[in-house]
mmCIF file of C-alpha atoms and ligand atoms in Angstrom:
data_model
loop_
_atom_site.group_PDB
_atom_site.id
_atom_site.type_symbol
_atom_site.label_atom_id
_atom_site.label_comp_id
_atom_site.label_asym_id
_atom_site.label_seq_id
_atom_site.Cartn_x
_atom_site.Cartn_y
_atom_site.Cartn_z
ATOM 1 C CA MET G 1 142.283 115.250 57.794
ATOM 2 C CA GLU G 2 143.744 116.455 54.502
ATOM 3 C CA THR G 3 140.767 115.551 52.387
ATOM 4 C CA ASP G 4 141.914 117.656 49.436
ATOM 5 C CA THR G 5 145.123 115.769 48.800
ATOM 6 C CA MET G 6 143.973 112.371 50.072
ATOM 7 C CA LYS G 7 143.925 109.251 47.917
ATOM 8 C CA VAL G 8 140.212 108.472 47.672
ATOM 9 C CA PRO G 9 139.089 104.917 46.833
ATOM 10 C CA VAL G 10 136.799 104.723 43.801
ATOM 11 C CA HIS G 11 134.910 101.705 45.140
ATOM 12 C CA VAL G 12 134.397 100.983 48.839
ATOM 13 C CA SER G 13 132.663 97.765 49.838
ATOM 14 C CA ILE G 14 131.392 96.861 53.302
ATOM 15 C CA ILE G 15 130.548 93.517 54.874
ATOM 16 C CA MET G 16 127.978 94.845 57.347
ATOM 17 C CA ASP G 17 128.314 92.502 60.311
ATOM 18 C CA GLY G 18 127.420 92.559 64.011
ATOM 19 C CA ASN G 19 123.752 93.570 64.062
ATOM 20 C CA GLY G 20 122.759 90.590 66.207
ATOM 21 C CA ARG G 21 125.507 91.186 68.765
ATOM 22 C CA TRP G 22 124.648 94.899 68.921
ATOM 23 C CA ALA G 23 121.062 93.978 69.823
ATOM 24 C CA LYS G 24 122.090 91.263 72.272
ATOM 25 C CA GLU G 25 124.340 93.698 74.168
ATOM 26 C CA ARG G 26 121.227 95.796 74.754
ATOM 27 C CA GLY G 27 118.913 92.921 75.627
ATOM 28 C CA LEU G 28 116.976 93.447 72.370
ATOM 29 C CA GLU G 29 115.818 91.084 69.619
ATOM 30 C CA ARG G 30 118.290 90.579 66.742
ATOM 31 C CA THR G 31 115.815 92.360 64.461
ATOM 32 C CA ALA G 32 116.358 95.610 66.412
ATOM 33 C CA GLY G 33 120.012 95.421 65.371
ATOM 34 C CA HIS G 34 119.043 95.056 61.726
ATOM 35 C CA ALA G 35 116.719 98.088 61.968
ATOM 36 C CA GLU G 36 119.489 100.178 63.541
ATOM 37 C CA GLY G 37 121.867 98.967 60.835
ATOM 38 C CA VAL G 38 119.697 100.751 58.247
ATOM 39 C CA GLU G 39 120.719 104.049 59.904
ATOM 40 C CA SER G 40 124.366 103.126 59.383
ATOM 41 C CA VAL G 41 123.647 102.494 55.693
ATOM 42 C CA ARG G 42 122.197 105.994 55.444
ATOM 43 C CA ALA G 43 125.151 107.561 57.290
ATOM 44 C CA CYS G 44 127.792 105.725 55.246
ATOM 45 C CA THR G 45 126.043 106.568 51.977
ATOM 46 C CA GLU G 46 126.147 110.270 52.909
ATOM 47 C CA ALA G 47 129.766 110.001 54.015
ATOM 48 C CA ALA G 48 130.708 108.253 50.754
ATOM 49 C CA VAL G 49 129.180 111.107 48.721
ATOM 50 C CA GLU G 50 130.963 113.677 50.911
ATOM 51 C CA CYS G 51 134.318 111.903 50.487
ATOM 52 C CA GLY G 52 133.967 111.645 46.694
ATOM 53 C CA VAL G 53 133.702 107.841 46.592
ATOM 54 C CA LYS G 54 131.994 106.803 43.324
ATOM 55 C CA TYR G 55 130.836 103.265 44.233
ATOM 56 C CA LEU G 56 129.662 102.063 47.642
ATOM 57 C CA SER G 57 128.666 98.418 47.829
ATOM 58 C CA LEU G 58 127.155 96.657 50.805
ATOM 59 C CA TYR G 59 126.914 92.944 51.591
ATOM 60 C CA ALA G 60 123.389 92.797 52.983
ATOM 61 C CA PHE G 61 122.418 89.129 52.674
ATOM 62 C CA SER G 62 124.501 86.146 51.639
ATOM 63 C CA GLU G 63 123.326 82.955 49.955
ATOM 64 C CA GLU G 64 124.253 81.261 53.263
ATOM 65 C CA ASN G 65 121.959 83.659 55.158
ATOM 66 C CA TRP G 66 118.966 81.782 53.675
ATOM 67 C CA GLY G 67 119.778 79.233 56.383
ATOM 68 C CA ARG G 68 118.660 81.647 59.138
ATOM 69 C CA PRO G 69 115.245 81.365 60.842
ATOM 70 C CA GLN G 70 112.424 82.336 58.457
ATOM 71 C CA SER G 71 111.277 85.139 60.798
ATOM 72 C CA GLU G 72 114.711 86.811 60.605
ATOM 73 C CA ILE G 73 114.820 86.385 56.812
ATOM 74 C CA ASP G 74 111.368 88.014 56.594
ATOM 75 C CA THR G 75 112.530 90.941 58.756
ATOM 76 C CA LEU G 76 115.630 91.501 56.618
ATOM 77 C CA MET G 77 113.721 91.348 53.322
ATOM 78 C CA GLY G 78 111.007 93.583 54.799
ATOM 79 C CA LEU G 79 113.611 96.176 55.845
ATOM 80 C CA MET G 80 115.116 96.060 52.371
ATOM 81 C CA PHE G 81 111.700 96.650 50.793
ATOM 82 C CA LYS G 82 110.724 99.473 53.166
ATOM 83 C CA SER G 83 114.093 101.285 53.029
ATOM 84 C CA MET G 84 114.168 101.223 49.246
ATOM 85 C CA ILE G 85 110.735 102.833 48.986
ATOM 86 C CA GLU G 86 111.576 105.409 51.664
ATOM 87 C CA GLU G 87 114.960 106.353 50.209
ATOM 88 C CA LEU G 88 113.888 106.695 46.580
ATOM 89 C CA SER G 89 113.393 110.472 46.727
ATOM 90 C CA ALA G 90 116.699 110.947 48.594
ATOM 91 C CA PHE G 91 118.433 108.933 45.844
ATOM 92 C CA ALA G 92 116.960 111.273 43.240
ATOM 93 C CA ASP G 93 117.931 114.411 45.204
ATOM 94 C CA ASN G 94 121.497 113.269 45.772
ATOM 95 C CA GLY G 95 122.330 111.760 42.388
ATOM 96 C CA ILE G 96 122.484 108.197 43.671
ATOM 97 C CA ARG G 97 122.204 105.277 41.269
ATOM 98 C CA PHE G 98 120.841 102.253 43.111
ATOM 99 C CA MET G 99 121.515 98.630 42.201
ATOM 100 C CA VAL G 100 120.817 95.232 43.710
ATOM 101 C CA LEU G 101 123.092 92.361 42.656
ATOM 102 C CA GLY G 102 122.799 88.710 43.584
ATOM 103 C CA ASN G 103 120.704 85.627 42.953
ATOM 104 C CA ARG G 104 117.463 87.511 42.450
ATOM 105 C CA SER G 105 115.538 84.367 41.491
ATOM 106 C CA ARG G 106 115.338 83.603 45.214
ATOM 107 C CA LEU G 107 113.665 86.948 46.080
ATOM 108 C CA SER G 108 109.895 87.446 46.187
ATOM 109 C CA GLY G 109 108.066 88.867 43.165
ATOM 110 C CA GLU G 110 107.022 91.914 45.184
ATOM 111 C CA LEU G 111 110.583 92.685 46.273
ATOM 112 C CA ASN G 112 111.940 92.106 42.761
ATOM 113 C CA ALA G 113 109.356 94.517 41.329
ATOM 114 C CA ALA G 114 110.313 97.214 43.866
ATOM 115 C CA ILE G 115 114.016 96.674 43.099
ATOM 116 C CA ASP G 116 113.392 96.983 39.333
ATOM 117 C CA ASP G 117 111.435 100.176 39.902
ATOM 118 C CA CYS G 118 114.136 101.736 42.097
ATOM 119 C CA MET G 119 116.939 100.723 39.714
ATOM 120 C CA GLU G 120 115.080 102.077 36.711
ATOM 121 C CA LYS G 121 114.238 105.414 38.354
ATOM 122 C CA THR G 122 117.841 106.044 39.451
ATOM 123 C CA MET G 123 119.761 104.609 36.496
ATOM 124 C CA GLU G 124 120.851 107.995 35.092
ATOM 125 C CA ASN G 125 122.310 109.215 38.419
ATOM 126 C CA ARG G 126 126.084 109.381 38.596
ATOM 127 C CA THR G 127 127.230 111.062 41.853
ATOM 128 C CA LEU G 128 127.400 107.702 43.647
ATOM 129 C CA THR G 129 126.457 104.163 42.660
ATOM 130 C CA LEU G 130 125.056 102.367 45.702
ATOM 131 C CA ILE G 131 125.075 98.589 45.267
ATOM 132 C CA VAL G 132 123.338 96.204 47.642
ATOM 133 C CA PHE G 133 124.471 92.580 47.393
ATOM 134 C CA LEU G 134 121.405 90.557 48.210
ATOM 135 C CA SER G 135 121.263 86.764 48.099
ATOM 136 C CA TYR G 136 124.845 86.980 46.872
ATOM 137 C CA SER G 137 127.861 84.762 47.209
ATOM 138 C CA GLY G 138 131.193 84.907 45.441
ATOM 139 C CA LYS G 139 131.152 81.237 44.436
ATOM 140 C CA TRP G 140 127.602 81.579 43.082
ATOM 141 C CA ASP G 141 128.715 84.600 41.015
ATOM 142 C CA ILE G 142 131.749 82.831 39.534
ATOM 143 C CA LEU G 143 129.643 79.761 38.753
ATOM 144 C CA GLN G 144 126.853 81.700 37.054
ATOM 145 C CA ALA G 145 129.529 83.506 35.021
ATOM 146 C CA ALA G 146 131.088 80.178 33.991
ATOM 147 C CA LYS G 147 127.654 78.891 32.938
ATOM 148 C CA LYS G 148 127.038 82.009 30.824
ATOM 149 C CA PHE G 149 130.405 81.512 29.168
ATOM 150 C CA ALA G 150 129.684 77.826 28.492
ATOM 151 C CA ALA G 151 126.289 78.727 27.013
ATOM 152 C CA GLU G 152 127.946 81.260 24.707
ATOM 153 C CA MET G 153 130.418 78.593 23.583
ATOM 154 C CA ALA G 154 127.577 76.179 22.853
ATOM 155 C CA ARG G 155 125.669 78.834 20.890
ATOM 156 C CA HIS G 156 128.678 79.890 18.827
ATOM 157 C CA PRO G 157 130.873 76.868 18.078
ATOM 158 C CA GLU G 158 132.345 78.790 15.134
ATOM 159 C CA ARG G 159 133.823 81.297 17.626
ATOM 160 C CA GLY G 160 135.340 78.559 19.819
ATOM 161 C CA GLU G 161 138.966 79.577 19.367
ATOM 162 C CA GLU G 162 138.280 83.250 19.989
ATOM 163 C CA LEU G 163 136.202 82.496 23.116
ATOM 164 C CA MET G 164 138.809 80.122 24.536
ATOM 165 C CA ALA G 165 141.366 82.954 24.395
ATOM 166 C CA LEU G 166 139.438 84.509 27.296
ATOM 167 C CA GLU G 167 141.549 86.544 29.750
ATOM 168 C CA PRO G 168 140.627 87.486 33.339
ATOM 169 C CA SER G 169 139.609 90.994 32.212
ATOM 170 C CA GLY G 170 137.250 89.419 29.659
ATOM 171 C CA PHE G 171 135.704 87.108 32.246
ATOM 172 C CA ASP G 172 134.641 90.176 34.281
ATOM 173 C CA ARG G 173 131.744 90.798 31.930
ATOM 174 C CA TYR G 174 130.067 87.501 32.813
ATOM 175 C CA LEU G 175 129.996 88.370 36.518
ATOM 176 C CA VAL G 176 127.021 90.228 37.996
ATOM 177 C CA THR G 177 129.363 93.165 38.655
ATOM 178 C CA SER G 178 130.062 93.631 34.931
ATOM 179 C CA GLY G 179 130.964 97.279 34.282
ATOM 180 C CA ILE G 180 131.626 98.049 37.953
ATOM 181 C CA PRO G 181 135.261 98.608 38.988
ATOM 182 C CA ASP G 182 136.690 96.093 41.483
ATOM 183 C CA PRO G 183 136.546 97.264 45.105
ATOM 184 C CA ASP G 184 139.626 99.212 46.194
ATOM 185 C CA LEU G 185 138.751 98.652 49.828
ATOM 186 C CA ILE G 186 136.682 95.967 51.565
ATOM 187 C CA ILE G 187 135.718 96.796 55.154
ATOM 188 C CA ARG G 188 134.298 94.181 57.524
ATOM 189 C CA THR G 189 132.789 95.324 60.804
ATOM 190 C CA SER G 190 132.325 93.475 64.118
ATOM 191 C CA GLY G 191 135.825 92.027 64.463
ATOM 192 C CA GLU G 192 135.323 88.944 62.272
ATOM 193 C CA MET G 193 138.240 88.392 59.917
ATOM 194 C CA ARG G 194 136.845 86.448 57.006
ATOM 195 C CA LEU G 195 135.250 87.150 53.638
ATOM 196 C CA SER G 196 132.217 84.854 54.151
ATOM 197 C CA ASN G 197 131.990 84.104 50.419
ATOM 198 C CA TYR G 198 131.954 87.754 49.329
ATOM 199 C CA LEU G 199 133.418 89.155 46.050
ATOM 200 C CA LEU G 200 135.955 86.329 45.709
ATOM 201 C CA TRP G 201 136.965 87.243 42.151
ATOM 202 C CA GLN G 202 136.507 91.005 42.320
ATOM 203 C CA GLY G 203 138.286 91.331 45.666
ATOM 204 C CA ALA G 204 141.483 89.655 44.423
ATOM 205 C CA TYR G 205 143.524 92.826 45.018
ATOM 206 C CA SER G 206 141.299 94.801 47.374
ATOM 207 C CA GLU G 207 142.737 96.361 50.499
ATOM 208 C CA LEU G 208 141.118 94.739 53.539
ATOM 209 C CA LEU G 209 140.141 96.585 56.689
ATOM 210 C CA PHE G 210 138.722 94.824 59.730
ATOM 211 C CA SER G 211 137.006 97.010 62.306
ATOM 212 C CA ASP G 212 135.860 95.894 65.762
ATOM 213 C CA VAL G 213 132.922 98.316 65.622
ATOM 214 C CA LEU G 214 129.536 96.589 65.251
ATOM 215 C CA TRP G 215 127.666 97.626 62.107
ATOM 216 C CA PRO G 216 124.881 99.627 63.868
ATOM 217 C CA ASP G 217 127.640 101.771 65.469
ATOM 218 C CA PHE G 218 129.583 102.247 62.211
ATOM 219 C CA ARG G 219 128.702 105.787 61.197
ATOM 220 C CA LYS G 220 130.300 108.775 59.390
ATOM 221 C CA ARG G 221 133.206 109.077 61.813
ATOM 222 C CA GLU G 222 134.149 105.412 61.346
ATOM 223 C CA PHE G 223 133.711 105.655 57.559
ATOM 224 C CA ARG G 224 135.991 108.706 57.363
ATOM 225 C CA ALA G 225 138.580 106.990 59.566
ATOM 226 C CA ALA G 226 138.533 104.044 57.123
ATOM 227 C CA MET G 227 139.183 106.469 54.231
ATOM 228 C CA GLU G 228 142.213 107.815 56.116
ATOM 229 C CA THR G 229 143.539 104.310 56.698
ATOM 230 C CA TYR G 230 143.105 103.494 53.008
ATOM 231 C CA ALA G 231 144.990 106.651 51.995
ATOM 232 C CA LYS G 232 148.048 105.384 53.880
ATOM 233 C CA ARG G 233 148.076 101.946 52.215
ATOM 234 C CA ASP G 234 150.736 101.143 49.640
ATOM 235 C CA ARG G 235 149.238 99.107 46.783
ATOM 236 C CA ARG G 236 151.930 97.232 44.886
ATOM 237 C CA TYR G 237 150.010 94.633 42.861
ATOM 238 C CA GLY G 238 152.911 92.208 43.058
ATOM 239 C CA LYS G 239 155.407 94.659 41.623
ATOM 240 C CA VAL G 240 158.470 96.276 43.161
ATOM 241 C CA LYS G 241 158.307 99.966 43.930
HETATM 242 C C1 IPE N 301 124.823 91.293 59.830
HETATM 243 O O1 IPE N 301 124.634 91.087 61.178
HETATM 244 C C2 IPE N 301 123.552 91.211 59.027
HETATM 245 C C3 IPE N 301 123.463 90.017 58.167
HETATM 246 C C4 IPE N 301 124.380 89.090 58.038
HETATM 247 C C5 IPE N 301 122.259 89.849 57.405
HETATM 248 P P1 IPE N 301 124.439 89.662 61.809
HETATM 249 O O2 IPE N 301 122.988 89.348 61.809
HETATM 250 O O3 IPE N 301 125.299 88.660 61.158
HETATM 251 O O4 IPE N 301 124.920 89.922 63.303
HETATM 252 P P2 IPE N 301 125.830 88.995 64.206
HETATM 253 O O5 IPE N 301 127.027 88.631 63.422
HETATM 254 O O6 IPE N 301 124.994 87.806 64.557
HETATM 255 O O7 IPE N 301 126.157 89.850 65.392
HETATM 256 C C1 IPE N 302 128.293 87.869 56.307
HETATM 257 O O1 IPE N 302 127.861 87.903 57.629
HETATM 258 C C2 IPE N 302 127.195 88.195 55.387
HETATM 259 C C3 IPE N 302 126.694 89.571 55.482
HETATM 260 C C4 IPE N 302 127.180 90.530 56.195
HETATM 261 C C5 IPE N 302 125.561 89.832 54.650
HETATM 262 P P1 IPE N 302 127.461 86.574 58.413
HETATM 263 O O2 IPE N 302 127.215 86.987 59.824
HETATM 264 O O3 IPE N 302 126.375 85.875 57.711
HETATM 265 O O4 IPE N 302 128.799 85.726 58.258
HETATM 266 P P2 IPE N 302 129.420 84.547 59.127
HETATM 267 O O5 IPE N 302 128.337 83.543 59.333
HETATM 268 O O6 IPE N 302 129.861 85.144 60.419
HETATM 269 O O7 IPE N 302 130.569 84.069 58.311
HETATM 270 MG MG1 MG N 303 127.217 88.022 61.481
#
């Protein structure tokens, strides 16, 4: 692999899917698949740093996932809590800025406090920004952005004309991803070919890559192979080359 001359994506995003099927194949509980998936997060984070990717974002829990059995929700939130505490020193050692984005009002007070602590302690790090989308959905994000915009209009009627001149690039700042570049590449594991309400606005021009590998088996080798695939893509943005 010619890593030196390769086109490296600035922002890679992953829809981490297939934990349940990975566990089922082994006759294990779905929760075992989620626990193994944490190892893939670690491996892909390391690989992203090694490849020179600046933003790695992971779809960990959708707004729709609140419809799963409470025991599975508790396991997933518990894993999030535990991993964050365990990884904090590794984030500091490796220059990783950690962020959680999503509808945080639905998370427990304990989890929110741990997230705030981890975000605050890593906010100066710049080697890699690791974003976990938790209780997130694309439609929710666009709607909360629209509500913020409407509230600003109501607060500042004298600026009505200026605000109504809003362009797509200006709308970005109302989204929870404000300040974060749009994903260059969105990977979905486990063979499913849908976005499941993920980054609907921000992914407007992302390259899409669907892998049959189940998330717990998606490690450094698979991540590097995805970087090679991306390097061969021709991004035209509607223009003629
Ligand atoms: C991804 O794996 C994890 C989450 C969506 C939280 P799944 O739990 O969706 O696994 P499958 O799709 O049932 O195999
Ligand atoms: C998408 O996976 C959400 C995450 C990976 C967090 P799901 O397994 O929930 O998606 P569907 O139900 O197959 O669309
Ligand atoms: Mg799934």
